[in-house]
mmCIF file of C-alpha atoms in Angstrom:
data_model
loop_
_atom_site.group_PDB
_atom_site.id
_atom_site.type_symbol
_atom_site.label_atom_id
_atom_site.label_comp_id
_atom_site.label_asym_id
_atom_site.label_seq_id
_atom_site.Cartn_x
_atom_site.Cartn_y
_atom_site.Cartn_z
ATOM 1 C CA ILE A 25 77.040 79.278 121.106
ATOM 2 C CA PHE A 26 73.967 77.763 119.439
ATOM 3 C CA GLN A 27 72.891 74.139 119.373
ATOM 4 C CA GLY A 28 70.823 72.462 116.645
ATOM 5 C CA ASP A 29 69.697 74.231 113.479
ATOM 6 C CA LEU A 30 71.149 77.700 113.487
ATOM 7 C CA GLY A 31 69.462 79.615 110.722
ATOM 8 C CA ARG A 32 71.382 82.244 108.827
ATOM 9 C CA PHE A 33 71.620 84.831 111.608
ATOM 10 C CA GLY A 34 72.727 82.180 114.066
ATOM 11 C CA MET A 35 75.470 81.089 111.672
ATOM 12 C CA TRP A 36 76.672 84.648 111.252
ATOM 13 C CA ILE A 37 76.645 85.307 115.004
ATOM 14 C CA THR A 38 78.617 82.094 115.598
ATOM 15 C CA ALA A 39 81.241 83.104 113.023
ATOM 16 C CA LEU A 40 81.358 86.666 114.370
ATOM 17 C CA SER A 41 81.883 85.400 117.912
ATOM 18 C CA LEU A 42 84.941 83.490 116.682
ATOM 19 C CA LEU A 43 86.182 86.509 114.714
ATOM 20 C CA VAL A 44 86.064 88.969 117.586
ATOM 21 C CA LYS A 45 87.998 86.684 119.939
ATOM 22 C CA THR A 46 91.321 87.534 118.300
ATOM 23 C CA ILE A 47 92.471 90.713 116.605
ATOM 24 C CA PRO A 48 94.659 88.839 114.070
ATOM 25 C CA GLY A 49 91.711 86.582 113.243
ATOM 26 C CA MET A 50 89.471 89.570 112.651
ATOM 27 C CA ILE A 51 92.011 91.374 110.459
ATOM 28 C CA LEU A 52 93.578 88.436 108.590
ATOM 29 C CA GLY A 53 90.918 85.726 108.955
ATOM 30 C CA PHE A 54 91.394 82.050 109.712
ATOM 31 C CA GLY A 55 92.308 80.789 106.249
ATOM 32 C CA PRO A 56 90.366 79.170 103.415
ATOM 33 C CA GLY A 57 88.079 76.379 104.570
ATOM 34 C CA ALA A 58 88.604 77.051 108.284
ATOM 35 C CA TYR A 59 86.130 75.344 110.593
ATOM 36 C CA TRP A 60 83.572 77.811 111.916
ATOM 37 C CA GLY A 61 81.645 75.346 114.080
ATOM 38 C CA ARG A 62 79.537 73.425 111.561
ATOM 39 C CA ASP A 63 80.172 71.075 108.643
ATOM 40 C CA TYR A 64 78.281 73.223 106.121
ATOM 41 C CA PRO A 65 79.185 76.609 104.646
ATOM 42 C CA LEU A 66 78.220 79.958 106.109
ATOM 43 C CA HIS A 67 75.156 81.225 104.267
ATOM 44 C CA SER A 68 76.793 84.463 103.135
ATOM 45 C CA GLU A 69 79.738 84.862 100.791
ATOM 46 C CA PHE A 70 80.553 88.196 102.424
ATOM 47 C CA MET A 71 80.568 86.685 105.921
ATOM 48 C CA ALA A 72 82.601 83.720 104.663
ATOM 49 C CA MET A 73 85.099 86.095 103.038
ATOM 50 C CA TRP A 74 85.491 87.954 106.316
ATOM 51 C CA PHE A 75 85.849 84.717 108.297
ATOM 52 C CA TYR A 76 88.345 83.105 105.915
ATOM 53 C CA PHE A 77 90.347 86.157 104.790
ATOM 54 C CA GLY A 78 89.633 88.762 107.454
ATOM 55 C CA LEU A 79 88.907 92.426 107.005
ATOM 56 C CA VAL A 80 91.734 92.570 104.461
ATOM 57 C CA GLY A 81 90.013 90.070 102.159
ATOM 58 C CA LEU A 82 86.573 91.582 102.733
ATOM 59 C CA PHE A 83 87.921 95.050 101.887
ATOM 60 C CA MET A 84 89.510 93.711 98.685
ATOM 61 C CA LEU A 85 86.212 92.081 97.693
ATOM 62 C CA LEU A 86 84.261 95.275 98.356
ATOM 63 C CA CYS A 87 86.800 97.303 96.350
ATOM 64 C CA TYR A 88 86.402 94.889 93.415
ATOM 65 C CA ILE A 89 82.619 95.173 93.626
ATOM 66 C CA HIS A 90 82.831 98.978 93.768
ATOM 67 C CA SER A 91 85.202 99.286 90.803
ATOM 68 C CA THR A 92 83.255 96.758 88.736
ATOM 69 C CA TRP A 93 79.954 98.465 89.473
ATOM 70 C CA GLY A 94 81.487 101.819 88.531
ATOM 71 C CA PHE A 95 82.738 100.400 85.246
ATOM 72 C CA LEU A 96 79.393 98.777 84.430
ATOM 73 C CA TRP A 97 77.590 102.041 85.216
ATOM 74 C CA LYS A 98 79.948 103.899 82.872
ATOM 75 C CA SER A 99 79.740 101.317 80.080
ATOM 76 C CA LYS A 100 75.913 101.188 80.218
ATOM 77 C CA ASN A 101 75.871 97.409 79.599
ATOM 78 C CA LYS A 102 72.553 96.643 81.280
ATOM 79 C CA VAL A 103 72.756 92.850 80.841
ATOM 80 C CA LEU A 104 76.097 92.544 82.609
ATOM 81 C CA MET A 105 75.087 95.161 85.195
ATOM 82 C CA THR A 106 71.932 93.227 86.053
ATOM 83 C CA SER A 107 73.811 89.926 86.176
ATOM 84 C CA PHE A 108 76.451 91.408 88.472
ATOM 85 C CA LEU A 109 73.798 92.934 90.734
ATOM 86 C CA ILE A 110 72.013 89.582 91.010
ATOM 87 C CA ILE A 111 75.273 87.841 91.941
ATOM 88 C CA CYS A 112 76.041 90.466 94.614
ATOM 89 C CA VAL A 113 72.563 90.245 96.135
ATOM 90 C CA ASP A 114 72.685 86.434 96.082
ATOM 91 C CA CYS A 115 76.002 86.525 97.952
ATOM 92 C CA VAL A 116 74.427 88.355 100.894
ATOM 93 C CA ALA A 117 72.491 85.369 102.259
ATOM 94 C CA ASN A 118 73.663 82.452 100.124
ATOM 95 C CA PHE A 119 76.889 80.771 99.057
ATOM 96 C CA PRO A 120 76.770 80.677 95.221
ATOM 97 C CA PHE A 121 80.539 80.405 94.766
ATOM 98 C CA GLU A 122 80.727 77.284 96.921
ATOM 99 C CA ILE A 123 78.405 75.301 94.641
ATOM 100 C CA ALA A 124 79.962 74.229 91.344
ATOM 101 C CA THR A 125 77.119 75.115 88.973
ATOM 102 C CA THR A 126 76.397 78.592 90.328
ATOM 103 C CA GLY A 127 80.103 79.216 90.858
ATOM 104 C CA PHE A 128 80.835 78.456 87.193
ATOM 105 C CA MET A 129 77.984 80.698 86.107
ATOM 106 C CA GLY A 130 79.270 83.507 88.321
ATOM 107 C CA MET A 131 82.810 83.109 87.027
ATOM 108 C CA ILE A 132 81.578 83.197 83.424
ATOM 109 C CA ILE A 133 79.663 86.413 84.118
ATOM 110 C CA LEU A 134 82.693 87.956 85.838
ATOM 111 C CA GLY A 135 84.854 86.871 82.893
ATOM 112 C CA LEU A 136 82.444 88.544 80.464
ATOM 113 C CA ILE A 137 82.616 91.716 82.554
ATOM 114 C CA GLU A 138 86.417 91.672 82.468
ATOM 115 C CA ARG A 139 86.377 91.101 78.697
ATOM 116 C CA GLU A 140 84.026 94.079 78.361
ATOM 117 C CA ARG A 141 86.369 96.149 80.542
ATOM 118 C CA LEU A 142 89.374 95.215 78.408
ATOM 119 C CA ASN A 143 87.543 96.027 75.163
ATOM 120 C CA TYR A 144 86.262 99.300 76.661
ATOM 121 C CA GLU A 145 89.797 100.359 77.607
ATOM 122 C CA LYS A 146 91.080 99.504 74.116
ATOM 123 C CA GLY A 147 88.232 101.466 72.544
ATOM 124 C CA ILE A 148 86.754 98.476 70.736
#
């Protein structure tokens, strides 16, 4: 659709135009690492999740975010809550899990949240 530098909205429109062409593509996605028209990643983890894994994968991601946010709200751990919020906001218009350093940091934070959840359920 677009030629030259796309910008974020142009990238998302290009990926969306490919998604809406086929119903199976929209629901199930095109698979991890599928070519969306450029050699660089989509500048949105949420858009990339929808493109690669379809509405099914996007729904699973949103359910994880919802349940994790609910747990963090209940546990009142403000450090992990703030870290998780920053990761979620960064994923809107960036691709932090496709860069090794920010991906490792995000995975460490998510691991700390899951450890907190496990300890919370055990009553520790």
